[in-house]
PDB file of C-alpha atoms in Angstrom:
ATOM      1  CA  UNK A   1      52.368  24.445   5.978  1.00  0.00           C
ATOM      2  CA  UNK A   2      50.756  23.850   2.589  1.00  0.00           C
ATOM      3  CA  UNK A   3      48.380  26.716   3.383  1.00  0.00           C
ATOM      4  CA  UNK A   4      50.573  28.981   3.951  1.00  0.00           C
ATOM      5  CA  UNK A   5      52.664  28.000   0.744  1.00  0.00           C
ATOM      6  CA  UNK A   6      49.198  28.156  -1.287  1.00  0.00           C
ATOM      7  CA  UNK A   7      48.899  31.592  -0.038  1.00  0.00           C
ATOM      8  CA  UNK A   8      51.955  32.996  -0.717  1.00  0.00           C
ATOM      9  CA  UNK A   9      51.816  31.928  -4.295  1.00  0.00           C
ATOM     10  CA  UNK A  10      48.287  33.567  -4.404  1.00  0.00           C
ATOM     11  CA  UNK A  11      49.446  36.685  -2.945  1.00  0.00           C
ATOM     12  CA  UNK A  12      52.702  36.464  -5.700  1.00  0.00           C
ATOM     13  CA  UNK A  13      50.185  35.798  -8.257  1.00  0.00           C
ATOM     14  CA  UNK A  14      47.518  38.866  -7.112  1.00  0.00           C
ATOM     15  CA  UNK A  15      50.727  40.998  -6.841  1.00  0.00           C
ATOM     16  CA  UNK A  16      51.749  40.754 -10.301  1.00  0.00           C
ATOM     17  CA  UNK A  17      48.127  41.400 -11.629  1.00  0.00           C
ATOM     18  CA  UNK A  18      47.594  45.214 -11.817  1.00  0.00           C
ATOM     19  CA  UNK A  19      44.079  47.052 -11.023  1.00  0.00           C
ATOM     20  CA  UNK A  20      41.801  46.708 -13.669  1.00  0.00           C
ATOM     21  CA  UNK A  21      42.786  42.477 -13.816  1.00  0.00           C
ATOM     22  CA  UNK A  22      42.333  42.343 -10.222  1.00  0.00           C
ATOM     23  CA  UNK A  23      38.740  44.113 -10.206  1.00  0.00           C
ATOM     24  CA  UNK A  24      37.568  41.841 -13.323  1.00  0.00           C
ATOM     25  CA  UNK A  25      39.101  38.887 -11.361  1.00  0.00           C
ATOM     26  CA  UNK A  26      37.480  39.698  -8.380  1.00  0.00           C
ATOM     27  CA  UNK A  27      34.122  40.474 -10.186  1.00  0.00           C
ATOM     28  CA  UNK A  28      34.749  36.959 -11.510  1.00  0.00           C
ATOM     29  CA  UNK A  29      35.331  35.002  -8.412  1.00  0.00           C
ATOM     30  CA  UNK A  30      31.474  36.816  -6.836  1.00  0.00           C
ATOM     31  CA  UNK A  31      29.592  35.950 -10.246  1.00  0.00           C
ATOM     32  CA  UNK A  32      30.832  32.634  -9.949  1.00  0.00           C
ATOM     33  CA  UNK A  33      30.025  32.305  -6.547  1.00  0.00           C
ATOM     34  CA  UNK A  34      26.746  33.790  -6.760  1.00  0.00           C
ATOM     35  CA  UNK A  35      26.400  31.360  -9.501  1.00  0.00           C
ATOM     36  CA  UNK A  36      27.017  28.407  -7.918  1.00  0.00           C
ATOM     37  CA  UNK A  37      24.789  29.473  -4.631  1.00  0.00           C
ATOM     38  CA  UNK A  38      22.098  30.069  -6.881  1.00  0.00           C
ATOM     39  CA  UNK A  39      22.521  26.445  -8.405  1.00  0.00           C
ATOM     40  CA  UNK A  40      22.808  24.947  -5.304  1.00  0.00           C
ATOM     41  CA  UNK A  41      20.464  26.542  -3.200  1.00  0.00           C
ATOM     42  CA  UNK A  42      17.875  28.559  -5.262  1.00  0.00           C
ATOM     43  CA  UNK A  43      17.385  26.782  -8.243  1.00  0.00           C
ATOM     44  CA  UNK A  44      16.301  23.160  -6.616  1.00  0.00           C
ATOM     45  CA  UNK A  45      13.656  25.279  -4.274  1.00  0.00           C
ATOM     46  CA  UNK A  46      12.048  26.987  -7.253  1.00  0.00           C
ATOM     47  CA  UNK A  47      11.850  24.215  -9.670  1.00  0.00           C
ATOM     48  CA  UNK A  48      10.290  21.972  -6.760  1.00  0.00           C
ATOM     49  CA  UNK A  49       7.989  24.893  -5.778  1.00  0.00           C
ATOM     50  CA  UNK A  50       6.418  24.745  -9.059  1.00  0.00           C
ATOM     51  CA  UNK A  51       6.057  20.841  -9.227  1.00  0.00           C
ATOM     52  CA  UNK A  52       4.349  20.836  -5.910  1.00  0.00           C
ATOM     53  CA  UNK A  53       2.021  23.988  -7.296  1.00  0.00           C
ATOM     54  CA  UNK A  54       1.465  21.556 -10.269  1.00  0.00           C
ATOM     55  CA  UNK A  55       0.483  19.120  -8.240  1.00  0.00           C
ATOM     56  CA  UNK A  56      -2.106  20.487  -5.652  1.00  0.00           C
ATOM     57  CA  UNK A  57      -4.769  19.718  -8.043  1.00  0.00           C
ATOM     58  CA  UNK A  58      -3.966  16.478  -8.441  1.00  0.00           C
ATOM     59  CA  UNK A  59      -3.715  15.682  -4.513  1.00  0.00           C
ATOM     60  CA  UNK A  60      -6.719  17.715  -3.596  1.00  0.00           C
ATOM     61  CA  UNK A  61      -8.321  15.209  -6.257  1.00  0.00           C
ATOM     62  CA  UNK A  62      -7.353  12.083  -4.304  1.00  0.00           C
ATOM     63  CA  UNK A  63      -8.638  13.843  -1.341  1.00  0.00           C
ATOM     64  CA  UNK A  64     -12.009  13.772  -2.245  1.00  0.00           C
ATOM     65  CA  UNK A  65     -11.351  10.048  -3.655  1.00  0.00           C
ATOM     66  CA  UNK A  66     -10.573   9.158  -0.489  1.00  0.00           C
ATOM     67  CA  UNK A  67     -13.339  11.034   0.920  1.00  0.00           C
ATOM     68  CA  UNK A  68     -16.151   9.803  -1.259  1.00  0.00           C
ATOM     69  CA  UNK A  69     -14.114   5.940   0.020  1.00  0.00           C
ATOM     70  CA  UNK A  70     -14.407   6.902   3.047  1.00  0.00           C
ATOM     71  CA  UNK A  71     -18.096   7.977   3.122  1.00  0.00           C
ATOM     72  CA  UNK A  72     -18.851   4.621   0.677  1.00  0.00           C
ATOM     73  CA  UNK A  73     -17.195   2.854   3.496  1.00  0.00           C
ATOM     74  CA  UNK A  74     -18.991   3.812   6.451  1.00  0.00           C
ATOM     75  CA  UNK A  75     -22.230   3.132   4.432  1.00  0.00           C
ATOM     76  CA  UNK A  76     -21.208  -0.335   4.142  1.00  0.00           C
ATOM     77  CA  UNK A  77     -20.127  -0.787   7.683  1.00  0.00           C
ATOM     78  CA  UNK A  78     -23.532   0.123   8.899  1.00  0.00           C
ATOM     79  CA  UNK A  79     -24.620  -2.515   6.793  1.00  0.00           C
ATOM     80  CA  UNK A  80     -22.288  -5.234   7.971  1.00  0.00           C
ATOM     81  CA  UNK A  81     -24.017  -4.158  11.307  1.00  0.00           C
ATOM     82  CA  UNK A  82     -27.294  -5.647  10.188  1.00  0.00           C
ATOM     83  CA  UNK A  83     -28.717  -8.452  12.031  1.00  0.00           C
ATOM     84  CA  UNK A  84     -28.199 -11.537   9.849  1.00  0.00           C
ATOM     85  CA  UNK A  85     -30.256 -15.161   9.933  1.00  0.00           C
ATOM     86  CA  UNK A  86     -28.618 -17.668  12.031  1.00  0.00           C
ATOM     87  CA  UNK A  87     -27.013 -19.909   9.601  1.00  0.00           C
ATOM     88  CA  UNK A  88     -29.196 -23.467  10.121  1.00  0.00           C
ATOM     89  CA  UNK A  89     -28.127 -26.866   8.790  1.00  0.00           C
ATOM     90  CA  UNK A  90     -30.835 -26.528   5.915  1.00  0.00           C
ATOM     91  CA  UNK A  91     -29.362 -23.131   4.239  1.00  0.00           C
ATOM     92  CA  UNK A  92     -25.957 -25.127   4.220  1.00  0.00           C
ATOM     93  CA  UNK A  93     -27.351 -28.687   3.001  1.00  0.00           C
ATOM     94  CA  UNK A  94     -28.908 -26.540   0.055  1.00  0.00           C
ATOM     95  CA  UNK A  95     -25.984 -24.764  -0.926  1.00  0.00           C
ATOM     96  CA  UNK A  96     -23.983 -27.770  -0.856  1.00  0.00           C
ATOM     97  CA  UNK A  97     -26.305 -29.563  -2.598  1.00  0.00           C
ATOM     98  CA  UNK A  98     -26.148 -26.341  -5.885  1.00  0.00           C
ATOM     99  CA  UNK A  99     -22.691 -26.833  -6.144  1.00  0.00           C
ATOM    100  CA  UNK A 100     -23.059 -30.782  -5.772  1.00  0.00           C
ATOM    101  CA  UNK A 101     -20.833 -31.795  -2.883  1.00  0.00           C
ATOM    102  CA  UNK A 102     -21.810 -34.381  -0.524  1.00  0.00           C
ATOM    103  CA  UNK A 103     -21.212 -33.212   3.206  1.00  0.00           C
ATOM    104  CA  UNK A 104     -19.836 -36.948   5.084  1.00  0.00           C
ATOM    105  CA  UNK A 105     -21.051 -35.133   8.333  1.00  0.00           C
ATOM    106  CA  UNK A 106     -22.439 -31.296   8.915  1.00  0.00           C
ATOM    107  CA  UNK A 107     -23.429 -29.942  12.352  1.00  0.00           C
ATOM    108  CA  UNK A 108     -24.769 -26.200  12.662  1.00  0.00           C
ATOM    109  CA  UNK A 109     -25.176 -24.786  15.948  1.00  0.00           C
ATOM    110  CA  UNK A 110     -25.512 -21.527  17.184  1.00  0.00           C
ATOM    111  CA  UNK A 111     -22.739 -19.325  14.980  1.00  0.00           C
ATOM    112  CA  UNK A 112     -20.716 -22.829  14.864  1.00  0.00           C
ATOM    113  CA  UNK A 113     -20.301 -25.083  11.844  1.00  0.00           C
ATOM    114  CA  UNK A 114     -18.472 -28.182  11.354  1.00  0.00           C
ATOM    115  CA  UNK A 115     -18.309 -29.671   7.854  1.00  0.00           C
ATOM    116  CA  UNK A 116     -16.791 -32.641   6.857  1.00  0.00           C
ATOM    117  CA  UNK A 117     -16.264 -33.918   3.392  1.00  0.00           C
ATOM    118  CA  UNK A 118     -14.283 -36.779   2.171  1.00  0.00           C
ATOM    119  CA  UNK A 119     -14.124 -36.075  -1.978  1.00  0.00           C
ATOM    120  CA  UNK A 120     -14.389 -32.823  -3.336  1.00  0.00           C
ATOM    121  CA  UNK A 121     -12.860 -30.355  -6.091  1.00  0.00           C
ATOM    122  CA  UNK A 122     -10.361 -28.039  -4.391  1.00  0.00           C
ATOM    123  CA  UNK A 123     -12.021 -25.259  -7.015  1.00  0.00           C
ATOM    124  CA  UNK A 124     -15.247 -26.162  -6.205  1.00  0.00           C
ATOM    125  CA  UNK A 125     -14.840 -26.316  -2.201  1.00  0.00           C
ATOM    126  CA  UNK A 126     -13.026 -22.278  -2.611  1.00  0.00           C
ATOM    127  CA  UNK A 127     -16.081 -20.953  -3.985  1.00  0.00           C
ATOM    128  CA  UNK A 128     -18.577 -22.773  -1.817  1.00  0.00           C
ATOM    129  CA  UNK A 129     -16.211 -21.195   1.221  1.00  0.00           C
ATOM    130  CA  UNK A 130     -16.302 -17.875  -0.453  1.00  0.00           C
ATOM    131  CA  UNK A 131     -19.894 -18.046  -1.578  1.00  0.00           C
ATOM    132  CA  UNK A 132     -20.832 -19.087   2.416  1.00  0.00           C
ATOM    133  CA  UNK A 133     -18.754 -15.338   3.085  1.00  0.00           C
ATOM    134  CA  UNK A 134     -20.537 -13.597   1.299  1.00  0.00           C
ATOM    135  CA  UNK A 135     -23.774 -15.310   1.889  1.00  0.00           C
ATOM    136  CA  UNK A 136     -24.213 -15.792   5.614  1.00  0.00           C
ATOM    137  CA  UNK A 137     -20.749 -14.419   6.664  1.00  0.00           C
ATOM    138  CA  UNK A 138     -19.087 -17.503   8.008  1.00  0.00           C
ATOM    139  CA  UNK A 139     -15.498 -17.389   8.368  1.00  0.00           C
ATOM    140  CA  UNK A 140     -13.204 -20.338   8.157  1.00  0.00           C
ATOM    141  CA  UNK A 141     -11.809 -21.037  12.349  1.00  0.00           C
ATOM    142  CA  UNK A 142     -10.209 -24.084  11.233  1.00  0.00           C
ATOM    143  CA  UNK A 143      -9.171 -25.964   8.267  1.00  0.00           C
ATOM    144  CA  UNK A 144      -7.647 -29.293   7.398  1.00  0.00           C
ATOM    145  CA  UNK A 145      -7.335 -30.157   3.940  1.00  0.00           C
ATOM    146  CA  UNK A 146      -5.949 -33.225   2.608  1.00  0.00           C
ATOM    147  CA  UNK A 147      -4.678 -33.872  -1.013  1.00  0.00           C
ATOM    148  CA  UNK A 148      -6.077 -36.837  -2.740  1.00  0.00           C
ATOM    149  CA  UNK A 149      -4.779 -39.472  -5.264  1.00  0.00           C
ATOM    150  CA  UNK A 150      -6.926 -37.785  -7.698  1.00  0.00           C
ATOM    151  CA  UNK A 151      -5.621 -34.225  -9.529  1.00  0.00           C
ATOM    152  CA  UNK A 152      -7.539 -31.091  -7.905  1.00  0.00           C
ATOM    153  CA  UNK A 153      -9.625 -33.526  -5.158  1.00  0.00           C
ATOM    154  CA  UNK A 154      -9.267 -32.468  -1.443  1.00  0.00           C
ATOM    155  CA  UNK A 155     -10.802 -34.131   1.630  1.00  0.00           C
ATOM    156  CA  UNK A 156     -11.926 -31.279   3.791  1.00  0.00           C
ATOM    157  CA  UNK A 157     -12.830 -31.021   8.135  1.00  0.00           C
ATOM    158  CA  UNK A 158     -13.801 -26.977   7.912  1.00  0.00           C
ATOM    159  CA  UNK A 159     -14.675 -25.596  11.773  1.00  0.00           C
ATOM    160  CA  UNK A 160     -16.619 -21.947  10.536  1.00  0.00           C
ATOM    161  CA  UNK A 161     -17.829 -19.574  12.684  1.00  0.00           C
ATOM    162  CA  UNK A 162     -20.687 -16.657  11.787  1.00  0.00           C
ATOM    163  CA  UNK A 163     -19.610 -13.325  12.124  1.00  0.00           C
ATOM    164  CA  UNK A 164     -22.837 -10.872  13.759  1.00  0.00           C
ATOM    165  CA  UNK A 165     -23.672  -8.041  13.805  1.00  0.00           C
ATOM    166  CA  UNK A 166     -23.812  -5.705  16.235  1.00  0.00           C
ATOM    167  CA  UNK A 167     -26.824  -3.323  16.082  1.00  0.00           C
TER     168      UNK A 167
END
């Protein structure tokens, strides 16, 4: 019903419009459309065709990053893969001993440790643990660490197991 009033009124107003009105009207009406298809439609695809052309450099750039990462890597895998020295109650006593904490009981067998300590600096027992990582790859299997009276001291029972290689 509505539509049919809105029509009439736009046919009442085209009516009273003569020829040269209704062609600039109408001429009008398809630059404004065109207009607004070409701001909907066009303009977004062109201006993001050029940002992606501006940035093809830039991504084939972190290709080859992640290339050269990927190649750096696999070079450091195949060293992981090395054969390592069994870790022996000795090599841990020593580096205990360097960083001056007092092992209450240590046992080392096969790729198995179990340390015990009753007093040491929470710190201190991080970068022994991160030191033994990096040294003869012994990961933490279990961990119970108790908070002393004193600030920053921790008693420690540490279960660590030797990661090997495969080659």
């Amino acid at each position: 019903m509505k539509l049919n009033m809105m029509r009439e009124s736009f046919s009442a107003f085209w009516q009273q419009r003569n020829a040269q009105e209704r062609r600039l009207l109408s001429g009008a009406t398809i630059f404004l459309l065109f207009a607004l298809i070409y701001w909907i439609f066009v303009n977004p695809a062109v201006t993001n065709k050029a940002k992606l052309q501006a940035a093809i450099p830039q991504l084939r750039q972190q290709v080859n990053e992640i290339a050269s990462m990927s190649g750096q890597y696999a070079q450091i895998a195949a060293a992981m893969t090395e054969n390592i020295e069994p870790v022996t109650r000795e090599v841990l006593e020593a580096s205990l001993l360097r960083r001056g904490i007092k092992a209450q009981s240590l046992t080392a067998s096969d790729d198995i440790v179990r340390l015990q300590i009753t007093s040491v600096g929470y710190s201190n027992m991080m970068e022994w643990i991160l030191e033994m990582q990096k040294a003869a790859r012994l990961t933490v299997e279990d961990a119970k660490v108790t908070a002393l009276p004193e600030k920053g001291q921790v008693g420690v029972v540490l279960t660590m197991k030797q990661q090997k290689g495969s080659s």
